[in-house]
Amino acid sequence: MAELVYPPVIAAARTMFKALDLRLDISGSEHVPTSGGAVLVSNHIGYLDFVFAGFAARPSKRLVRFMAKDSVFRHKVSGPLMRGMKHIPVDRKQGEHAFRHALESLRSGEIVGVFPEATISPSFTLKKFKSGAVRMAQEAQVPVLPVALWGTQRVWTKGRKRDLRRRHYPITIRIGKPMTADPAESAVTLTERLRERMQELLESAQAAYPEGPRGPEDTWWLPAHLGGTAPAPKHS
């Protein structure tokens, strides 16, 4: 089926990035498979993370079908776009339907995007991961592709006013080597290994980030362990 919606949306995003002069630093895009299914797993620190994580797959000419809460699909503006891009709605009360939908997409050779933390991390550190991404990779017999984002929280995140007038933000994206999702391995153990790998990628992205706070009032986007004033992570 022809992709009538996704390419124009990507073009619009590229135009927005250019207008905002966002400086994207993408490393590891060679790890994105050029064909076949995969579960792309990303950390979640901002509202536009699905756009930036999707860009990680562009050098391989792949489109990512993200799993997102169903309320986004009911919105009069975002709904038609989300459906047109073949993203996958998730009703948390009936999660099994979304899981089956994702499996069908993976088995048909699609890349499915998942945020295993489920919601934005206000501390900008990794929260506890849910095991759904790993379980669907095991069942569909496809690899897991870890992606770490840094800097996206400065564009638009939870608890902060959206201000797209601020420009010149660096955005760092790191893509790791695909991880085999062996069905014989415990989903819990594999999820723990995935989180460890994501932590390594996140630290790599943070170390490569070329900018610090622009003043004392601009430390909100850095976690406490990096000298910022973001809320401390909640341990569960």
PDB file of C-alpha atoms in Angstrom:
ATOM      1  CA  MET A   1       0.000   0.000   0.000  1.00  0.00           C
ATOM      2  CA  ALA A   2       1.320   3.449  -0.956  1.00  0.00           C
ATOM      3  CA  GLU A   3       2.592   5.700   1.827  1.00  0.00           C
ATOM      4  CA  LEU A   4       0.538   8.840   1.248  1.00  0.00           C
ATOM      5  CA  VAL A   5       0.844  10.452   4.680  1.00  0.00           C
ATOM      6  CA  TYR A   6       4.197   9.517   6.204  1.00  0.00           C
ATOM      7  CA  PRO A   7       6.537  11.105   3.572  1.00  0.00           C
ATOM      8  CA  PRO A   8       4.820  14.534   3.700  1.00  0.00           C
ATOM      9  CA  VAL A   9       4.910  14.459   7.512  1.00  0.00           C
ATOM     10  CA  ILE A  10       8.640  13.689   7.422  1.00  0.00           C
ATOM     11  CA  ALA A  11       9.155  16.555   4.965  1.00  0.00           C
ATOM     12  CA  ALA A  12       7.237  18.887   7.300  1.00  0.00           C
ATOM     13  CA  ALA A  13       9.363  17.750  10.253  1.00  0.00           C
ATOM     14  CA  ARG A  14      12.550  18.383   8.304  1.00  0.00           C
ATOM     15  CA  THR A  15      11.310  21.873   7.456  1.00  0.00           C
ATOM     16  CA  MET A  16      10.556  22.527  11.126  1.00  0.00           C
ATOM     17  CA  PHE A  17      13.995  21.272  12.176  1.00  0.00           C
ATOM     18  CA  LYS A  18      15.601  23.575   9.631  1.00  0.00           C
ATOM     19  CA  ALA A  19      13.531  26.559  10.773  1.00  0.00           C
ATOM     20  CA  LEU A  20      14.499  25.904  14.393  1.00  0.00           C
ATOM     21  CA  ASP A  21      18.083  25.203  13.346  1.00  0.00           C
ATOM     22  CA  LEU A  22      18.116  21.983  15.374  1.00  0.00           C
ATOM     23  CA  ARG A  23      21.501  20.321  15.101  1.00  0.00           C
ATOM     24  CA  LEU A  24      20.992  16.577  14.822  1.00  0.00           C
ATOM     25  CA  ASP A  25      23.938  14.323  15.655  1.00  0.00           C
ATOM     26  CA  ILE A  26      22.965  10.769  14.675  1.00  0.00           C
ATOM     27  CA  SER A  27      25.376   7.895  15.235  1.00  0.00           C
ATOM     28  CA  GLY A  28      24.839   4.178  14.686  1.00  0.00           C
ATOM     29  CA  SER A  29      22.253   4.417  11.892  1.00  0.00           C
ATOM     30  CA  GLU A  30      24.074   1.564  10.151  1.00  0.00           C
ATOM     31  CA  HIS A  31      22.602  -0.731  12.811  1.00  0.00           C
ATOM     32  CA  VAL A  32      19.055  -0.187  11.525  1.00  0.00           C
ATOM     33  CA  PRO A  33      18.160  -3.199   9.361  1.00  0.00           C
ATOM     34  CA  THR A  34      17.320  -2.280   5.770  1.00  0.00           C
ATOM     35  CA  SER A  35      14.615  -4.916   5.637  1.00  0.00           C
ATOM     36  CA  GLY A  36      12.600  -7.150   7.954  1.00  0.00           C
ATOM     37  CA  GLY A  37      10.889  -6.555  11.258  1.00  0.00           C
ATOM     38  CA  ALA A  38      12.492  -5.054  14.356  1.00  0.00           C
ATOM     39  CA  VAL A  39      11.379  -3.472  17.617  1.00  0.00           C
ATOM     40  CA  LEU A  40      12.919  -0.005  17.972  1.00  0.00           C
ATOM     41  CA  VAL A  41      13.135   0.883  21.665  1.00  0.00           C
ATOM     42  CA  SER A  42      13.796   4.455  22.804  1.00  0.00           C
ATOM     43  CA  ASN A  43      14.029   6.388  26.047  1.00  0.00           C
ATOM     44  CA  HIS A  44      11.311   8.987  26.554  1.00  0.00           C
ATOM     45  CA  ILE A  45      12.181  12.543  27.628  1.00  0.00           C
ATOM     46  CA  GLY A  46      10.066  14.772  25.364  1.00  0.00           C
ATOM     47  CA  TYR A  47       6.811  14.964  23.426  1.00  0.00           C
ATOM     48  CA  LEU A  48       8.558  14.864  20.038  1.00  0.00           C
ATOM     49  CA  ASP A  49      10.671  11.792  20.779  1.00  0.00           C
ATOM     50  CA  PHE A  50       8.783   9.673  18.263  1.00  0.00           C
ATOM     51  CA  VAL A  51       9.817  12.128  15.532  1.00  0.00           C
ATOM     52  CA  PHE A  52      13.487  12.056  16.508  1.00  0.00           C
ATOM     53  CA  ALA A  53      13.584   8.284  17.096  1.00  0.00           C
ATOM     54  CA  GLY A  54      11.922   7.812  13.715  1.00  0.00           C
ATOM     55  CA  PHE A  55      14.679   9.881  12.132  1.00  0.00           C
ATOM     56  CA  ALA A  56      17.177   7.297  13.362  1.00  0.00           C
ATOM     57  CA  ALA A  57      15.756   4.907  10.764  1.00  0.00           C
ATOM     58  CA  ARG A  58      15.712   7.350   7.841  1.00  0.00           C
ATOM     59  CA  PRO A  59      19.272   6.620   6.579  1.00  0.00           C
ATOM     60  CA  SER A  60      18.139   3.007   6.115  1.00  0.00           C
ATOM     61  CA  LYS A  61      15.003   4.260   4.321  1.00  0.00           C
ATOM     62  CA  ARG A  62      12.759   2.680   6.938  1.00  0.00           C
ATOM     63  CA  LEU A  63       9.525   3.984   8.420  1.00  0.00           C
ATOM     64  CA  VAL A  64       8.773   3.282  12.082  1.00  0.00           C
ATOM     65  CA  ARG A  65       5.252   2.443  13.293  1.00  0.00           C
ATOM     66  CA  PHE A  66       5.105   3.763  16.844  1.00  0.00           C
ATOM     67  CA  MET A  67       2.855   2.472  19.584  1.00  0.00           C
ATOM     68  CA  ALA A  68       1.072   5.436  21.203  1.00  0.00           C
ATOM     69  CA  LYS A  69      -1.804   5.990  23.589  1.00  0.00           C
ATOM     70  CA  ASP A  70      -5.163   5.811  21.855  1.00  0.00           C
ATOM     71  CA  SER A  71      -6.204   9.331  22.920  1.00  0.00           C
ATOM     72  CA  VAL A  72      -3.730  10.699  20.354  1.00  0.00           C
ATOM     73  CA  PHE A  73      -5.639   8.814  17.652  1.00  0.00           C
ATOM     74  CA  ARG A  74      -8.926  10.384  18.778  1.00  0.00           C
ATOM     75  CA  HIS A  75      -7.642  13.943  18.429  1.00  0.00           C
ATOM     76  CA  LYS A  76      -9.121  15.739  15.417  1.00  0.00           C
ATOM     77  CA  VAL A  77      -5.726  16.865  14.126  1.00  0.00           C
ATOM     78  CA  SER A  78      -3.262  14.179  15.206  1.00  0.00           C
ATOM     79  CA  GLY A  79      -5.710  11.279  14.799  1.00  0.00           C
ATOM     80  CA  PRO A  80      -5.900  11.211  10.975  1.00  0.00           C
ATOM     81  CA  LEU A  81      -2.124  11.700  10.762  1.00  0.00           C
ATOM     82  CA  MET A  82      -1.378   8.885  13.213  1.00  0.00           C
ATOM     83  CA  ARG A  83      -3.701   6.513  11.395  1.00  0.00           C
ATOM     84  CA  GLY A  84      -2.338   7.574   8.007  1.00  0.00           C
ATOM     85  CA  MET A  85       1.206   6.823   9.174  1.00  0.00           C
ATOM     86  CA  LYS A  86       0.000   3.407  10.394  1.00  0.00           C
ATOM     87  CA  HIS A  87       1.044   3.948  13.978  1.00  0.00           C
ATOM     88  CA  ILE A  88      -0.463   1.603  16.547  1.00  0.00           C
ATOM     89  CA  PRO A  89      -3.026   2.801  19.141  1.00  0.00           C
ATOM     90  CA  VAL A  90      -2.657   1.457  22.677  1.00  0.00           C
ATOM     91  CA  ASP A  91      -5.647   1.252  24.998  1.00  0.00           C
ATOM     92  CA  ARG A  92      -4.094   0.459  28.378  1.00  0.00           C
ATOM     93  CA  LYS A  93      -7.276  -1.283  29.481  1.00  0.00           C
ATOM     94  CA  GLN A  94      -7.118  -3.585  26.440  1.00  0.00           C
ATOM     95  CA  GLY A  95      -3.414  -3.816  25.767  1.00  0.00           C
ATOM     96  CA  GLU A  96      -3.632  -7.252  24.191  1.00  0.00           C
ATOM     97  CA  HIS A  97      -5.218  -5.804  21.048  1.00  0.00           C
ATOM     98  CA  ALA A  98      -2.287  -3.414  20.521  1.00  0.00           C
ATOM     99  CA  PHE A  99       0.151  -6.254  21.218  1.00  0.00           C
ATOM    100  CA  ARG A 100      -1.452  -8.395  18.475  1.00  0.00           C
ATOM    101  CA  HIS A 101      -1.487  -5.422  16.097  1.00  0.00           C
ATOM    102  CA  ALA A 102       2.232  -4.858  16.724  1.00  0.00           C
ATOM    103  CA  LEU A 103       2.990  -8.550  16.158  1.00  0.00           C
ATOM    104  CA  GLU A 104       1.216  -8.445  12.810  1.00  0.00           C
ATOM    105  CA  SER A 105       3.259  -5.413  11.789  1.00  0.00           C
ATOM    106  CA  LEU A 106       6.525  -7.037  12.873  1.00  0.00           C
ATOM    107  CA  ARG A 107       5.751 -10.272  11.053  1.00  0.00           C
ATOM    108  CA  SER A 108       4.973  -8.317   7.895  1.00  0.00           C
ATOM    109  CA  GLY A 109       8.465  -6.804   8.041  1.00  0.00           C
ATOM    110  CA  GLU A 110       7.761  -3.461   9.746  1.00  0.00           C
ATOM    111  CA  ILE A 111       9.813  -1.664  12.392  1.00  0.00           C
ATOM    112  CA  VAL A 112       7.649  -1.018  15.456  1.00  0.00           C
ATOM    113  CA  GLY A 113       8.656   1.771  17.833  1.00  0.00           C
ATOM    114  CA  VAL A 114       8.147   1.387  21.592  1.00  0.00           C
ATOM    115  CA  PHE A 115       8.853   3.571  24.627  1.00  0.00           C
ATOM    116  CA  PRO A 116       9.263   0.921  27.358  1.00  0.00           C
ATOM    117  CA  GLU A 117       9.062   3.532  30.126  1.00  0.00           C
ATOM    118  CA  ALA A 118       5.469   4.165  28.908  1.00  0.00           C
ATOM    119  CA  THR A 119       5.540   7.851  29.912  1.00  0.00           C
ATOM    120  CA  ILE A 120       8.013  10.725  29.819  1.00  0.00           C
ATOM    121  CA  SER A 121      10.643  10.538  32.548  1.00  0.00           C
ATOM    122  CA  PRO A 122      10.555  13.895  34.409  1.00  0.00           C
ATOM    123  CA  SER A 123      14.029  13.241  35.818  1.00  0.00           C
ATOM    124  CA  PHE A 124      15.366  12.595  32.270  1.00  0.00           C
ATOM    125  CA  THR A 125      16.913   9.376  33.588  1.00  0.00           C
ATOM    126  CA  LEU A 126      15.759   5.887  32.632  1.00  0.00           C
ATOM    127  CA  LYS A 127      12.680   4.683  34.484  1.00  0.00           C
ATOM    128  CA  LYS A 128      11.834   1.039  34.994  1.00  0.00           C
ATOM    129  CA  PHE A 129      11.167  -0.713  31.672  1.00  0.00           C
ATOM    130  CA  LYS A 130       8.007  -2.639  30.917  1.00  0.00           C
ATOM    131  CA  SER A 131       8.671  -6.009  29.251  1.00  0.00           C
ATOM    132  CA  GLY A 132       6.186  -5.670  26.361  1.00  0.00           C
ATOM    133  CA  ALA A 133       8.775  -4.607  23.769  1.00  0.00           C
ATOM    134  CA  VAL A 134      10.964  -7.596  24.504  1.00  0.00           C
ATOM    135  CA  ARG A 135       8.050 -10.020  24.600  1.00  0.00           C
ATOM    136  CA  MET A 136       6.770  -8.943  21.187  1.00  0.00           C
ATOM    137  CA  ALA A 137      10.286  -9.217  19.727  1.00  0.00           C
ATOM    138  CA  GLN A 138      10.594 -12.734  21.136  1.00  0.00           C
ATOM    139  CA  GLU A 139       7.208 -13.791  19.795  1.00  0.00           C
ATOM    140  CA  ALA A 140       7.739 -12.262  16.347  1.00  0.00           C
ATOM    141  CA  GLN A 141      11.350 -13.519  16.294  1.00  0.00           C
ATOM    142  CA  VAL A 142      12.810 -10.138  15.382  1.00  0.00           C
ATOM    143  CA  PRO A 143      15.707  -8.144  16.910  1.00  0.00           C
ATOM    144  CA  VAL A 144      15.442  -5.297  19.404  1.00  0.00           C
ATOM    145  CA  LEU A 145      17.040  -2.034  18.288  1.00  0.00           C
ATOM    146  CA  PRO A 146      18.031   0.252  21.222  1.00  0.00           C
ATOM    147  CA  VAL A 147      17.987   4.030  20.654  1.00  0.00           C
ATOM    148  CA  ALA A 148      18.952   6.800  23.089  1.00  0.00           C
ATOM    149  CA  LEU A 149      17.872  10.414  22.689  1.00  0.00           C
ATOM    150  CA  TRP A 150      19.304  13.480  24.402  1.00  0.00           C
ATOM    151  CA  GLY A 151      18.389  17.151  24.047  1.00  0.00           C
ATOM    152  CA  THR A 152      14.814  16.540  22.880  1.00  0.00           C
ATOM    153  CA  GLN A 153      13.532  17.568  26.325  1.00  0.00           C
ATOM    154  CA  ARG A 154      14.729  21.106  25.618  1.00  0.00           C
ATOM    155  CA  VAL A 155      12.349  21.443  22.654  1.00  0.00           C
ATOM    156  CA  TRP A 156       9.152  20.329  24.405  1.00  0.00           C
ATOM    157  CA  THR A 157       8.601  18.152  27.442  1.00  0.00           C
ATOM    158  CA  LYS A 158       6.198  17.423  30.258  1.00  0.00           C
ATOM    159  CA  GLY A 159       5.696  20.220  32.747  1.00  0.00           C
ATOM    160  CA  ARG A 160       7.366  22.823  30.549  1.00  0.00           C
ATOM    161  CA  LYS A 161       5.714  25.311  28.247  1.00  0.00           C
ATOM    162  CA  ARG A 162       6.182  24.566  24.583  1.00  0.00           C
ATOM    163  CA  ASP A 163       8.313  27.303  23.081  1.00  0.00           C
ATOM    164  CA  LEU A 164       9.350  26.607  19.526  1.00  0.00           C
ATOM    165  CA  ARG A 165      10.822  30.093  19.244  1.00  0.00           C
ATOM    166  CA  ARG A 166      13.981  28.906  21.002  1.00  0.00           C
ATOM    167  CA  ARG A 167      16.429  27.772  18.371  1.00  0.00           C
ATOM    168  CA  HIS A 168      19.805  26.156  17.779  1.00  0.00           C
ATOM    169  CA  TYR A 169      19.321  23.219  20.180  1.00  0.00           C
ATOM    170  CA  PRO A 170      21.607  20.216  19.603  1.00  0.00           C
ATOM    171  CA  ILE A 171      19.819  16.842  19.482  1.00  0.00           C
ATOM    172  CA  THR A 172      21.934  13.725  20.010  1.00  0.00           C
ATOM    173  CA  ILE A 173      20.710  10.313  18.822  1.00  0.00           C
ATOM    174  CA  ARG A 174      22.596   7.086  19.440  1.00  0.00           C
ATOM    175  CA  ILE A 175      21.542   3.756  17.877  1.00  0.00           C
ATOM    176  CA  GLY A 176      22.989   0.561  19.294  1.00  0.00           C
ATOM    177  CA  LYS A 177      23.596  -2.812  17.700  1.00  0.00           C
ATOM    178  CA  PRO A 178      20.470  -4.978  17.400  1.00  0.00           C
ATOM    179  CA  MET A 179      19.922  -7.355  20.284  1.00  0.00           C
ATOM    180  CA  THR A 180      18.701 -10.877  19.614  1.00  0.00           C
ATOM    181  CA  ALA A 181      15.435 -11.605  21.407  1.00  0.00           C
ATOM    182  CA  ASP A 182      15.877 -15.303  22.155  1.00  0.00           C
ATOM    183  CA  PRO A 183      12.509 -16.820  23.170  1.00  0.00           C
ATOM    184  CA  ALA A 184      14.411 -19.159  25.498  1.00  0.00           C
ATOM    185  CA  GLU A 185      15.629 -16.222  27.608  1.00  0.00           C
ATOM    186  CA  SER A 186      13.432 -14.813  30.342  1.00  0.00           C
ATOM    187  CA  ALA A 187      11.667 -11.633  29.187  1.00  0.00           C
ATOM    188  CA  VAL A 188      12.546 -10.067  32.535  1.00  0.00           C
ATOM    189  CA  THR A 189      16.252 -10.837  32.123  1.00  0.00           C
ATOM    190  CA  LEU A 190      16.302  -9.637  28.529  1.00  0.00           C
ATOM    191  CA  THR A 191      14.503  -6.430  29.531  1.00  0.00           C
ATOM    192  CA  GLU A 192      17.143  -5.824  32.209  1.00  0.00           C
ATOM    193  CA  ARG A 193      19.923  -6.335  29.646  1.00  0.00           C
ATOM    194  CA  LEU A 194      18.164  -3.979  27.258  1.00  0.00           C
ATOM    195  CA  ARG A 195      17.903  -1.299  29.932  1.00  0.00           C
ATOM    196  CA  GLU A 196      21.609  -1.659  30.713  1.00  0.00           C
ATOM    197  CA  ARG A 197      22.444  -1.232  27.027  1.00  0.00           C
ATOM    198  CA  MET A 198      20.138   1.789  26.816  1.00  0.00           C
ATOM    199  CA  GLN A 199      21.899   3.312  29.833  1.00  0.00           C
ATOM    200  CA  GLU A 200      25.250   2.948  28.053  1.00  0.00           C
ATOM    201  CA  LEU A 201      23.849   4.603  24.922  1.00  0.00           C
ATOM    202  CA  LEU A 202      22.273   7.409  26.940  1.00  0.00           C
ATOM    203  CA  GLU A 203      25.536   8.129  28.728  1.00  0.00           C
ATOM    204  CA  SER A 204      27.295   8.134  25.348  1.00  0.00           C
ATOM    205  CA  ALA A 205      24.748  10.641  23.997  1.00  0.00           C
ATOM    206  CA  GLN A 206      25.126  12.846  27.086  1.00  0.00           C
ATOM    207  CA  ALA A 207      28.928  12.743  26.882  1.00  0.00           C
ATOM    208  CA  ALA A 208      28.810  13.788  23.225  1.00  0.00           C
ATOM    209  CA  TYR A 209      26.310  16.584  23.810  1.00  0.00           C
ATOM    210  CA  PRO A 210      28.058  19.839  22.859  1.00  0.00           C
ATOM    211  CA  GLU A 211      26.189  22.267  25.093  1.00  0.00           C
ATOM    212  CA  GLY A 212      25.534  22.967  28.755  1.00  0.00           C
ATOM    213  CA  PRO A 213      22.994  25.180  30.512  1.00  0.00           C
ATOM    214  CA  ARG A 214      22.832  28.753  29.189  1.00  0.00           C
ATOM    215  CA  GLY A 215      22.589  30.161  32.690  1.00  0.00           C
ATOM    216  CA  PRO A 216      21.430  29.383  36.256  1.00  0.00           C
ATOM    217  CA  GLU A 217      17.773  29.333  35.143  1.00  0.00           C
ATOM    218  CA  ASP A 218      18.546  26.822  32.384  1.00  0.00           C
ATOM    219  CA  THR A 219      19.608  23.845  34.500  1.00  0.00           C
ATOM    220  CA  TRP A 220      16.124  22.253  34.507  1.00  0.00           C
ATOM    221  CA  TRP A 221      16.874  19.930  31.577  1.00  0.00           C
ATOM    222  CA  LEU A 222      19.837  18.250  33.268  1.00  0.00           C
ATOM    223  CA  PRO A 223      19.339  15.442  35.808  1.00  0.00           C
ATOM    224  CA  ALA A 224      20.704  15.970  39.293  1.00  0.00           C
ATOM    225  CA  HIS A 225      23.635  13.575  38.839  1.00  0.00           C
ATOM    226  CA  LEU A 226      24.853  15.783  35.965  1.00  0.00           C
ATOM    227  CA  GLY A 227      24.546  18.935  38.048  1.00  0.00           C
ATOM    228  CA  GLY A 228      21.062  19.944  36.943  1.00  0.00           C
ATOM    229  CA  THR A 229      17.824  20.677  38.757  1.00  0.00           C
ATOM    230  CA  ALA A 230      15.494  18.107  37.160  1.00  0.00           C
ATOM    231  CA  PRO A 231      13.390  16.223  39.761  1.00  0.00           C
ATOM    232  CA  ALA A 232      15.073  13.240  41.368  1.00  0.00           C
ATOM    233  CA  PRO A 233      14.049   9.896  39.838  1.00  0.00           C
ATOM    234  CA  LYS A 234      11.371   7.894  41.618  1.00  0.00           C
ATOM    235  CA  HIS A 235      12.537   4.386  42.367  1.00  0.00           C
ATOM    236  CA  SER A 236       9.963   1.627  41.942  1.00  0.00           C
TER     237      SER A 236
END
